Amino acid sequence: MKNFLPALIFLTFLTVFSFSQTPTPTPIPKPTEKNDDVVKISTTLIQVDVTVTDKSGKVVTDLKSGDFEIFENGEKQNITNFSFINTAPEAKATPTPKPGKDEVIAPIPPVQIRPEQVRRTIALVVDDLGVSFESMHFVRRALKKFVDEQMLPNDLVAIIRTGGGVGALQQFTSDKRQLHAAIEKIRWNPLGRAGVSAFGAIEPTPLEEAQANGADVSDEDIQAEKDSITAFNEFREDLFSVGTLGAINFVVKGMDELPGRKAIMLFSDGFSICTETDMRNDPDRCTRMRDSIKQLTDLCNRAAVNIYSIDSRGLQTLGVTAADRLAANPQAYQQALSSRSAENLDKQEGLAFLANETGGRAFFNNNDFNRSLEKALDEQKGYYLLAYQPDTDTFDPKTRRFNKLTVKVNRSGTEVRYRSGFFGIADKKVEKPTQQTPNQQIQTALTSPFAVNGINLRLNTLFGFDPNTGSFTNSLLHVNAADLQFSDAPEGKKRASFDVLAVSFGENGNPIDAISKNYVLTVGDELYKKLIKDGFVYQFLFPIKKAGAFQMRVAIRDVTSTKVGSAHQFVEAPDLKKGRLTVSGIVLEIMTEKQWSELATETNSQRRETDPMQDTSLRRFRRGTILRYALEIYNAKLDQTRKPDLTTRVRVFRDGKLVFDGRPNPLSLEGQTDFRRLNFVGALTLGSEMSVGDYVLQIIAIDNSAKKKNKLTTQWIQFELVD
């Protein structure tokens, strides 16, 4: 094998332009132009999506325009546009294969889905601000089953916690590995509004206990104490309910930029909107909560998002439990049970109201959460688009602020779901966060669970290990320089200034390492043209302080144009101290046939005209070239000869299908002196007959001296083939 030193790319970064470093400043994400026609709210057209199901919950697909009636604020509207959109997935879920007794199966790399291939976009939102310890176990089990058995190849899925912080805002992906890592992060939040059990234990108040023990306590004092406790609990409930709705708002705003119709599946023990106590003592709270949900409804309408709520408490008996301590009199017993029943209904009402107002559906009293998910997703297989021309009062805030919608279907045995209405503001007039400071702008881009594409970025974070410094990640960020605004500088040069914020977030959602810098890029005319054509690579290294799964997030803001770009990547950092077979990230280098033929005679003093930094970060190659790849292998066991015995294999996938399956080959130990870090290098010819598109290169390493569970490890990297 021709020699290649992959460690070079991990340890060096040769800059070819002038950077001057100054303190921070920062960005604002500009909304991209929508390329779908799912839902529009404009002064000339109101377009609403409607789901119609039969008694069994199946989508009805054969209705005509005349079967519908639509009303705005009670006034019937003339339907001017009508269509049925079929979103039924073409593929079926394929359960993850399980290996036999002595079999070791390499996992299939995830498919990189293009926007036009997406069939379903699903946000699984776990309200850890309001899920009890008992309920959380069943939620996690349902999520794992969904990912393993119900998720389809063309699904984009995100698993998000309402109280998990920035690090929990995991991006939409088809990678089951990422989703399982997100599920592992989900834990009961002891600071949330839900306790250990679905319902708090019924206990007598201190004054009730004192009265039961013979103290002179009046019933009025006991009632006043109960009212005080109730007021405190409702205040606490309000705080966390607002947090839950705020997190859902954030997710919906991000989903607005994704194509097609989307769904949020909310797992929660519920929240109350308006209790009897509120009606007596604080009716304004009821109004505030309902207004908050109306605002969320308007967001869902504009973003084409339906919310389906699942009561994570499942089926509850509402009876007395062993944890309850009741007062001695029957009246207190009945009052306690009545309060528990009222609490259950109040929390279910909140989930039902949220789902119904946003065109979704609520699922209660069912322990089979996956069946509820299946029913919800069945409703996403198709929908009708109804459109009408609004009158002059629709967007007149003096006449009405919120426009109530009602949709009826003239066919018996059907159920209609739609969003309840919208605010009288056209899409183009909806306020965007344009008044943010530069620092707020770049923070917004960084913390969004969705990439911002004002500046085109490609991020590739590689895991590596050095015996002296330990494990680290090397992030290579390719920046499309054509998206930056250059200005004239002295001596005929060009200048651009941009801010960079890069943060790694750990499993708990807290930042681990961060870089925040401003760069001024000054280049001559020749290099300027090259940068505009090829872009450039920004590199940064972070030490790994603790093994585990984490996210790398990067945002860049152009100081002059205020354009913003962001990129995220899921990274798994293995613990090498456990002694398991592990590989580094994959380094790529593209070569012409001439460069490949000259490689055999190349000396160290000669410089090859290739750029592994660019190739590894951008990962876009032409047909008819030769792709070189390299990685390092760690923790290989030594056989009786005190040498490692490894077998390697290379596979290439396209759209999830195997298109190249290399033969297993023994790893060459020629020139290898450090068995703690074994180099593996290879090359593939990207034939001119190969189809353009996205591919995945997978490298498998098998340790023939290790036990079965530590025998195999794999790494993959996506690349694009172009003409």
XYZ file of C-alpha atoms in Angstrom:
723
model
C 0.000 0.000 0.000
C 1.333 3.416 -0.915
C 2.270 5.364 2.162
C 0.032 8.102 3.499
C 0.142 9.733 6.928
C -3.407 10.500 8.055
C -2.154 11.907 11.364
C -0.892 14.942 9.478
C -4.380 16.273 8.968
C -5.188 15.891 12.638
C -2.177 17.868 13.820
C -1.554 20.650 11.305
C -3.476 23.372 9.551
C -1.609 25.403 6.934
C -3.421 28.710 6.357
C -3.025 30.260 2.929
C -4.494 33.673 3.686
C -4.131 36.453 6.224
C -6.281 36.329 9.360
C -6.293 39.153 11.889
C -8.056 38.275 15.117
C -10.248 40.658 17.117
C -12.808 40.209 19.915
C -16.290 38.826 19.216
C -19.376 40.308 17.433
C -22.266 38.266 15.883
C -25.533 37.250 13.552
C -29.147 36.980 12.531
C -30.711 34.136 10.606
C -32.588 35.479 7.599
C -35.592 33.328 6.731
C -35.163 31.388 3.536
C -37.679 31.550 0.721
C -40.316 28.866 1.159
C -40.358 26.343 -1.630
C -43.564 24.563 -0.672
C -47.200 25.553 -1.008
C -48.634 23.749 1.978
C -50.163 26.640 3.937
C -50.268 30.343 3.043
C -51.838 33.298 4.832
C -51.813 36.413 2.649
C -54.078 39.339 1.954
C -55.277 37.628 -1.236
C -55.413 33.961 -0.200
C -56.017 31.937 2.959
C -54.930 28.329 2.507
C -55.772 25.731 5.163
C -54.801 22.067 5.399
C -57.523 19.668 6.542
C -57.378 16.002 7.529
C -60.479 13.823 7.143
C -60.633 10.314 8.620
C -63.267 7.586 8.764
C -64.488 5.745 11.865
C -61.406 3.491 11.868
C -59.003 6.450 11.707
C -58.012 5.957 8.059
C -57.573 9.010 5.834
C -60.480 9.590 3.426
C -59.024 10.349 -0.007
C -61.984 10.645 -2.416
C -63.732 13.838 -1.294
C -64.513 16.657 -3.726
C -64.580 20.406 -3.302
C -68.362 20.343 -2.939
C -68.082 18.062 0.093
C -66.459 20.846 2.146
C -67.713 24.014 3.787
C -65.329 26.510 5.381
C -66.314 29.357 7.678
C -64.265 32.329 8.880
C -65.708 33.830 12.076
C -69.034 32.149 11.299
C -69.283 33.458 7.728
C -69.230 30.893 4.933
C -66.393 31.340 2.423
C -66.247 30.471 -1.258
C -63.605 27.750 -1.822
C -61.445 28.925 -4.734
C -58.689 26.301 -4.648
C -58.943 22.627 -3.745
C -56.552 19.667 -3.875
C -55.650 16.450 -2.080
C -51.991 15.945 -1.146
C -50.853 12.327 -0.821
C -48.002 12.009 1.682
C -48.224 8.272 2.307
C -44.704 6.823 2.618
C -43.682 4.456 -0.147
C -41.301 2.360 1.951
C -42.040 0.173 4.946
C -40.261 0.157 8.258
C -37.392 -2.316 8.364
C -36.529 -3.562 11.862
C -32.845 -3.564 12.732
C -31.458 -7.068 12.040
C -30.234 -9.041 15.030
C -27.070 -11.122 14.691
C -27.015 -14.852 15.272
C -25.185 -16.522 18.126
C -21.712 -16.355 16.588
C -22.417 -13.719 13.942
C -21.067 -10.162 13.943
C -23.058 -7.763 11.745
C -21.751 -4.359 10.736
C -24.487 -1.718 10.963
C -25.732 -0.179 7.729
C -24.870 3.535 7.522
C -27.820 5.934 7.586
C -29.149 7.267 4.298
C -28.504 10.937 3.600
C -31.964 12.215 2.658
C -32.350 15.028 0.156
C -35.195 17.522 0.768
C -37.252 16.194 -2.146
C -37.036 12.656 -0.710
C -38.531 13.508 2.683
C -41.931 11.910 3.199
C -42.524 12.537 6.901
C -41.009 15.092 9.274
C -41.642 14.169 12.897
C -40.591 15.903 16.106
C -40.896 13.613 19.116
C -41.081 16.123 21.970
C -40.686 14.760 25.487
C -42.040 17.206 28.053
C -39.501 16.389 30.742
C -40.756 19.480 32.579
C -43.995 17.563 33.072
C -43.380 13.798 32.889
C -43.227 11.810 36.120
C -40.464 9.372 37.014
C -42.815 6.418 36.475
C -44.061 7.705 33.110
C -40.567 8.422 31.789
C -39.689 4.717 31.695
C -42.594 3.978 29.357
C -41.898 7.030 27.194
C -38.283 5.946 26.647
C -39.413 2.429 25.774
C -41.934 3.764 23.240
C -39.316 6.011 21.619
C -36.871 3.129 21.226
C -39.552 0.961 19.658
C -40.525 3.740 17.261
C -36.940 4.224 16.080
C -36.268 0.482 15.737
C -39.581 -0.664 14.228
C -41.810 2.215 13.078
C -39.409 4.767 11.596
C -39.271 4.692 7.788
C -36.204 5.214 5.561
C -37.422 8.598 4.272
C -38.395 9.970 7.680
C -36.727 12.998 9.225
C -37.005 12.672 12.998
C -35.865 14.725 15.965
C -36.135 13.856 19.655
C -36.327 17.007 21.742
C -36.739 17.678 25.470
C -38.704 20.711 26.644
C -36.358 21.258 29.587
C -33.102 19.965 28.198
C -31.316 23.177 27.252
C -29.546 23.941 23.982
C -27.727 20.616 23.841
C -31.062 18.788 23.771
C -32.177 20.546 20.588
C -31.032 17.742 18.375
C -31.329 18.291 14.614
C -33.685 16.352 12.352
C -32.004 13.248 11.044
C -32.564 9.818 9.547
C -29.629 8.424 11.545
C -30.979 5.936 14.091
C -27.671 6.081 15.917
C -28.226 9.765 16.680
C -31.799 9.168 17.756
C -30.824 6.380 20.152
C -28.188 8.675 21.642
C -30.870 11.358 22.096
C -33.149 8.834 23.813
C -30.356 7.924 26.218
C -30.218 11.584 27.293
C -33.860 11.604 28.341
C -34.196 11.448 32.101
C -36.787 12.383 34.688
C -36.406 16.020 35.670
C -36.754 16.244 39.483
C -37.118 20.034 39.197
C -40.106 19.811 36.853
C -43.797 19.976 37.684
C -44.243 16.158 37.763
C -43.228 14.046 40.717
C -42.194 10.436 41.079
C -45.704 9.116 40.376
C -48.363 10.243 37.946
C -50.214 11.782 40.887
C -48.749 13.159 44.073
C -49.463 11.225 47.229
C -52.564 12.393 49.098
C -51.537 13.555 52.532
C -53.283 15.534 55.249
C -52.095 19.100 55.673
C -50.220 19.994 58.885
C -53.364 21.595 60.334
C -55.465 18.543 59.415
C -53.002 16.319 61.226
C -53.040 18.633 64.212
C -56.844 18.577 64.249
C -56.857 14.765 64.035
C -54.515 14.649 67.050
C -56.923 16.708 69.143
C -55.620 20.236 68.602
C -58.057 23.140 68.528
C -58.028 23.894 64.774
C -61.039 25.287 62.938
C -62.270 24.049 59.584
C -61.849 27.604 58.253
C -58.126 27.532 59.106
C -57.743 24.168 57.375
C -59.495 25.441 54.247
C -57.313 28.556 54.194
C -54.215 26.365 54.427
C -55.448 24.181 51.561
C -56.167 27.250 49.432
C -52.643 28.516 50.077
C -51.086 25.163 49.083
C -53.283 25.006 45.976
C -52.294 28.532 44.937
C -48.596 27.705 45.307
C -48.916 24.463 43.323
C -50.833 26.215 40.552
C -48.217 28.980 40.412
C -45.496 26.320 40.077
C -47.586 24.520 37.450
C -47.932 27.768 35.509
C -44.178 28.317 35.409
C -43.441 24.907 33.944
C -46.456 24.912 31.610
C -45.215 28.171 30.106
C -41.805 26.504 29.685
C -43.432 23.585 27.878
C -45.390 25.832 25.502
C -42.303 27.998 24.930
C -40.218 24.975 23.925
C -42.940 23.813 21.515
C -43.097 27.329 20.044
C -39.362 27.168 19.433
C -39.615 23.818 17.665
C -42.524 24.967 15.482
C -40.631 28.088 14.386
C -37.707 25.942 13.311
C -39.923 23.452 11.475
C -41.335 26.316 9.417
C -38.269 26.117 7.167
C -38.636 22.382 6.498
C -40.536 21.157 3.432
C -44.063 19.806 3.441
C -46.403 19.003 6.297
C -44.954 18.237 9.693
C -46.060 16.642 12.968
C -45.091 17.082 16.610
C -45.743 14.125 18.909
C -45.836 15.505 22.461
C -45.359 13.094 25.373
C -46.531 14.743 28.581
C -48.354 14.032 31.836
C -50.454 17.045 30.866
C -51.009 20.587 32.056
C -54.049 22.560 33.127
C -55.330 25.561 31.238
C -58.112 26.676 33.547
C -59.144 25.037 36.822
C -62.205 25.744 38.967
C -59.932 27.622 41.361
C -58.740 29.788 38.481
C -62.292 30.598 37.496
C -62.972 31.771 41.043
C -59.724 33.520 41.929
C -57.707 34.199 38.751
C -59.797 34.178 35.545
C -57.044 36.167 33.823
C -54.838 33.058 34.001
C -57.354 31.142 31.888
C -57.276 33.932 29.320
C -53.467 34.047 29.279
C -53.116 30.297 28.779
C -55.704 30.193 26.006
C -54.087 33.180 24.280
C -50.704 31.432 24.445
C -52.167 28.394 22.722
C -53.870 30.614 20.123
C -50.472 32.116 19.305
C -49.054 28.619 19.021
C -51.986 27.650 16.798
C -51.205 30.555 14.473
C -47.547 29.478 14.292
C -48.586 25.894 13.504
C -50.905 27.094 10.768
C -48.179 29.104 9.043
C -45.577 26.344 9.461
C -47.962 23.488 8.473
C -47.406 21.657 11.768
C -49.909 19.440 13.575
C -49.471 18.652 17.279
C -50.520 15.239 18.574
C -50.460 14.903 22.361
C -50.005 11.600 24.162
C -50.822 11.364 27.873
C -47.700 9.650 29.186
C -49.509 8.597 32.373
C -51.350 5.952 30.374
C -54.389 4.347 31.963
C -54.809 5.409 35.600
C -57.285 3.986 38.152
C -57.445 7.250 40.161
C -58.021 5.199 43.292
C -56.223 5.228 46.614
C -52.648 3.956 46.567
C -50.276 2.717 49.259
C -48.489 6.088 49.183
C -51.638 7.990 50.175
C -52.240 9.038 53.796
C -55.837 10.125 54.237
C -57.467 11.967 57.057
C -59.662 9.845 59.299
C -63.056 11.246 58.218
C -64.983 10.005 55.123
C -65.511 13.548 53.879
C -61.761 14.101 53.509
C -61.477 10.743 51.725
C -64.102 11.679 49.151
C -62.661 15.153 48.736
C -59.183 13.737 48.088
C -60.432 11.344 45.407
C -62.521 14.088 43.832
C -59.491 16.376 43.688
C -57.410 13.656 42.032
C -60.098 13.050 39.411
C -60.383 16.794 38.756
C -56.592 17.072 38.407
C -56.587 14.237 35.871
C -59.317 15.875 33.779
C -57.681 19.314 33.982
C -54.372 18.001 32.665
C -56.046 15.992 29.920
C -58.032 19.081 28.944
C -54.790 20.981 28.377
C -53.409 18.252 26.103
C -56.726 17.951 24.240
C -57.071 21.705 23.742
C -53.512 22.007 22.403
C -54.007 19.123 19.958
C -57.477 20.153 18.769
C -56.532 23.792 18.231
C -53.513 22.826 16.096
C -55.309 20.267 13.929
C -53.966 17.214 15.750
C -55.396 14.677 18.132
C -55.011 13.750 21.801
C -54.551 10.185 23.065
C -55.609 9.330 26.641
C -55.991 6.279 28.870
C -53.869 4.028 26.681
C -50.695 2.269 27.775
C -49.677 1.384 24.195
C -47.947 4.608 23.176
C -46.682 3.112 19.922
C -50.237 2.345 18.868
C -51.072 6.005 19.511
C -48.069 7.046 17.398
C -49.230 4.740 14.621
C -52.713 6.275 14.633
C -51.279 9.785 14.589
C -48.958 8.988 11.688
C -51.811 7.355 9.780
C -53.454 10.772 9.722
C -50.333 12.200 8.098
C -50.749 10.046 4.985
C -52.795 12.639 3.156
C -54.642 15.926 3.565
C -56.784 18.410 1.659
C -55.790 21.985 0.843
C -58.710 24.414 0.927
C -58.230 28.028 -0.085
C -60.451 31.085 -0.124
C -60.093 34.827 -0.662
C -60.366 36.785 2.603
C -62.485 39.912 2.984
C -61.180 43.309 4.053
C -61.914 42.710 7.746
C -59.671 39.639 7.978
C -56.499 41.708 8.339
C -58.073 44.675 10.133
C -56.847 44.539 13.762
C -59.532 47.036 14.777
C -62.255 44.635 13.664
C -60.831 41.356 14.956
C -57.470 40.110 16.205
C -57.890 36.332 15.809
C -59.867 34.765 12.968
C -61.778 31.633 13.943
C -61.971 28.868 11.325
C -64.584 26.130 11.048
C -64.483 23.348 8.441
C -67.347 20.940 7.810
C -67.546 17.827 5.613
C -70.873 16.742 4.138
C -70.284 13.013 4.558
C -71.482 11.013 7.538
C -69.081 8.886 9.556
C -66.091 11.192 9.057
C -63.998 13.212 11.474
C -62.379 16.509 10.440
C -59.174 17.958 11.892
C -57.880 21.420 11.147
C -56.270 24.348 12.945
C -58.735 26.566 14.748
C -57.666 29.873 13.236
C -55.004 32.494 12.654
C -54.099 36.035 13.624
C -54.921 38.802 11.174
C -51.350 39.214 9.944
C -50.178 38.211 6.474
C -47.107 35.963 6.267
C -44.884 38.704 4.876
C -45.860 41.005 7.753
C -45.095 38.533 10.536
C -42.375 40.087 12.633
C -38.947 38.494 12.466
C -36.214 39.035 15.076
C -34.464 41.752 13.067
C -33.606 43.949 16.039
C -31.187 41.517 17.643
C -27.658 42.552 18.459
C -24.850 40.854 16.488
C -24.127 38.595 19.464
C -27.804 37.636 19.806
C -27.960 36.887 16.077
C -25.130 34.382 16.091
C -26.398 32.835 19.326
C -29.803 32.370 17.698
C -28.244 30.578 14.745
C -26.110 28.400 17.014
C -28.909 27.315 19.339
C -31.480 26.591 16.640
C -32.096 22.855 16.124
C -32.149 23.584 12.400
C -29.333 24.698 10.115
C -29.302 28.331 8.936
C -28.212 28.604 5.299
C -27.448 32.284 4.734
C -23.814 31.166 4.481
C -23.359 27.654 3.116
C -21.347 25.515 5.547
C -20.239 21.868 5.556
C -19.070 20.515 8.915
C -17.111 17.311 9.435
C -15.931 16.554 12.982
C -13.400 13.716 13.287
C -12.585 11.768 16.420
C -8.897 11.093 17.054
C -6.408 10.085 19.750
C -2.904 11.172 20.638
C -0.882 9.245 23.288
C 0.438 12.490 24.779
C -2.678 14.665 24.828
C -5.470 12.058 24.827
C -8.680 11.953 22.781
C -9.812 14.970 20.784
C -12.106 16.089 18.005
C -10.835 17.862 14.919
C -13.593 19.884 13.257
C -13.222 20.881 9.616
C -15.707 23.522 8.534
C -15.921 24.272 4.815
C -17.136 27.832 4.195
C -18.583 28.903 0.854
C -16.638 32.161 0.462
C -18.993 33.316 -2.308
C -21.616 33.855 0.417
C -19.352 36.378 2.188
C -19.340 40.042 1.204
C -15.843 41.219 0.253
C -14.911 44.870 0.027
C -11.940 46.638 -1.574
C -8.816 46.923 0.575
C -5.502 48.793 0.073
C -2.996 47.516 -2.496
C -5.756 46.059 -4.690
C -6.717 43.381 -2.151
C -10.114 42.134 -1.016
C -11.301 41.990 2.575
C -14.116 40.207 4.435
C -14.874 40.145 8.155
C -16.808 37.383 9.864
C -17.558 36.107 13.366
C -17.210 32.452 14.357
C -18.879 30.777 17.329
C -18.234 27.059 17.835
C -19.529 25.154 20.866
C -19.596 21.496 21.848
C -22.572 20.481 24.003
C -22.514 17.458 26.286
C -25.214 14.924 27.089
C -26.686 17.180 29.786
C -27.151 20.046 27.326
C -24.398 22.154 28.872
C -21.515 23.593 26.808
C -18.151 21.851 27.160
C -15.791 23.866 24.953
C -16.261 26.998 22.907
C -14.498 29.267 20.426
C -15.722 32.809 19.802
C -13.611 34.920 17.447
C -13.768 37.579 14.794
C -11.626 37.179 11.674
C -10.635 39.690 9.016
C -9.739 37.878 5.811
C -7.467 39.868 3.473
C -6.382 38.311 0.165
C -4.894 39.260 -3.173
C -6.800 39.072 -6.447
C -5.613 35.578 -7.451
C -6.374 34.026 -4.079
C -9.681 35.902 -3.919
C -10.802 34.248 -7.154
C -9.739 30.847 -5.837
C -11.652 31.362 -2.583
C -14.802 32.406 -4.409
C -14.503 29.289 -6.572
C -13.459 26.702 -3.957
C -14.256 28.210 -0.558
C -11.971 27.661 2.414
C -11.678 25.451 5.506
C -11.857 26.658 9.094
C -10.397 24.151 11.548
C -10.541 23.870 15.331
C -9.579 21.148 17.814
C -11.270 20.400 21.140
C -9.923 17.952 23.737
C -12.427 15.326 24.839
C -12.858 15.756 28.575
C -15.464 13.036 28.986
C -16.415 10.192 26.672
C -19.958 10.042 25.385
C -22.305 11.454 22.767
C -22.354 15.189 22.175
C -23.138 17.784 19.546
C -20.807 20.122 17.734
C -22.458 23.387 16.711
C -20.893 26.141 14.611
C -22.289 29.478 13.442
C -20.683 32.108 11.200
C -21.884 35.678 10.658
C -20.719 38.009 7.900
C -20.162 41.353 9.633
C -20.888 43.416 6.502
C -23.969 41.682 5.083
C -25.170 40.183 8.441
C -25.758 36.865 6.634
C -25.570 33.862 8.942
C -24.799 30.190 8.437
C -24.803 27.341 10.919
C -23.995 23.649 10.952
C -24.437 20.888 13.517
C -23.020 17.400 13.849
C -23.615 14.522 16.202
C -20.391 12.988 17.506
C -19.744 9.861 19.545
C -16.554 9.984 21.597
C -15.684 6.451 22.768
C -13.890 5.770 26.035
C -10.586 4.212 24.959
C -9.841 3.248 28.561
C -12.435 0.474 28.271
C -10.169 -1.297 25.792
C -12.779 -1.717 23.053
C -11.796 -1.725 19.407
C -12.246 1.823 18.099
C -11.481 3.788 14.934
C -10.901 7.464 14.272
C -12.762 9.632 11.817
C -12.053 9.093 8.116
C -9.701 11.412 6.231
C -10.284 11.769 2.471
C -8.042 12.841 -0.395
C -9.057 13.029 -4.050
C -6.486 12.456 -6.805
C -6.327 12.320 -10.556
C -4.922 9.234 -12.261
C -1.757 11.201 -13.016
C -1.306 12.172 -9.361
C -1.918 8.583 -8.339
C 0.708 7.258 -10.742
C 3.212 9.858 -9.550
C 2.582 8.967 -5.903
C 4.868 5.935 -6.058
C 7.870 8.081 -6.932
C 6.999 11.002 -4.674
C 9.552 12.047 -2.089
C 9.029 13.929 1.152
C 10.491 17.076 -0.435
C 7.869 17.056 -3.173
C 4.474 18.594 -2.523
C 1.470 16.845 -4.002
C -1.145 19.246 -5.399
C -4.011 17.835 -3.368
C -5.847 19.231 -0.365
C -7.071 16.627 2.196
C -8.454 19.436 4.377
C -10.725 20.634 1.576
C -11.611 17.110 0.459
C -12.476 15.874 3.975
C -14.627 18.886 4.823
C -16.456 19.495 1.505
C -16.668 15.827 0.419
C -17.660 16.642 -3.182
C -15.765 14.694 -5.878
C -15.816 14.282 -9.637
C -16.358 11.037 -11.466
C -13.264 9.436 -12.939
C -11.039 10.364 -9.974
C -9.397 8.244 -7.273
C -10.601 8.575 -3.684
C -8.032 7.854 -1.002
C -9.164 7.244 2.559
C -7.374 6.747 5.832
C -8.142 6.273 9.510
C -6.500 5.061 12.694
C -7.433 1.934 14.662
C -7.140 1.896 18.454
C -7.196 -0.829 21.137
C -6.387 -3.780 18.881
C -5.626 -6.943 20.871
C -2.251 -8.637 20.443
C -2.049 -12.296 19.494
C 0.488 -14.868 20.695
C 3.172 -13.230 18.574
C 2.491 -9.895 20.333
C 1.126 -8.442 17.113
C -2.390 -7.333 16.151
C -4.432 -9.509 13.805
C -7.014 -7.324 12.052
C -9.199 -7.694 8.991
C -10.570 -4.661 7.154
C -13.399 -4.297 4.712
C -14.691 -1.356 2.653
C -18.287 -0.862 1.530
C -20.033 1.886 -0.452
C -23.759 2.620 -0.207
C -26.120 4.760 -2.226
C -29.650 5.514 -0.989
C -29.217 2.795 1.627
C -28.323 0.140 -0.963
C -24.955 -1.592 -1.137
C -23.242 -0.735 -4.443
C -19.714 -1.923 -3.601
C -18.666 -4.625 -1.162
C -14.914 -5.012 -0.894
C -13.234 -8.263 0.028
C -12.021 -8.740 3.612
C -8.295 -8.080 3.706
C -5.762 -8.488 6.506
C -4.436 -5.175 7.792
C -0.855 -4.670 6.647
C 1.598 -4.113 9.516
C 4.380 -2.978 7.183
C 5.905 0.210 8.561
C 3.604 0.152 11.614
C 5.587 0.843 14.781
C 2.903 2.007 17.204
C 0.337 -0.740 17.722
C -1.729 1.631 19.883
C -2.513 3.584 16.695
C -2.626 1.481 13.563
C -2.910 3.255 10.216
C -5.302 1.930 7.596
C -5.095 3.440 4.106
C -6.875 2.533 0.904
C -8.196 3.901 -2.365
C -11.232 3.567 -4.631
C -11.691 4.538 -8.250
C -14.822 6.651 -8.711
C -15.672 5.361 -12.161
C -17.048 7.642 -14.841
C -20.014 5.275 -15.186
C -21.131 5.855 -11.577
C -24.313 7.900 -11.148
C -24.055 11.356 -9.659
C -25.543 11.716 -6.184
C -24.875 11.031 -2.517
C -22.835 8.032 -1.364
C -21.597 6.685 1.960
C -18.158 5.139 2.394
C -17.995 2.631 5.257
C -14.825 1.127 6.707
C -15.115 -1.978 8.900
C -12.353 -3.283 11.159
C -12.527 -6.753 12.716
C -10.183 -7.833 15.496
C -9.596 -11.556 15.091
C -8.030 -11.775 18.567
C -10.897 -10.128 20.474
C -14.078 -11.526 21.997
C -17.311 -11.271 20.036
C -18.749 -8.110 21.643
C -15.497 -6.198 21.047
C -14.661 -7.798 17.726
C -16.017 -5.272 15.246
C -15.997 -1.507 14.857
C -16.973 0.692 11.956
C -16.874 4.280 10.726
C -18.554 5.932 7.753
C -18.507 9.220 5.898
C -20.876 10.707 3.332
C -19.638 12.155 0.024
C -21.235 13.550 -3.115
C -20.328 12.525 -6.652
C -20.647 15.212 -9.340
C -19.804 15.611 -13.033
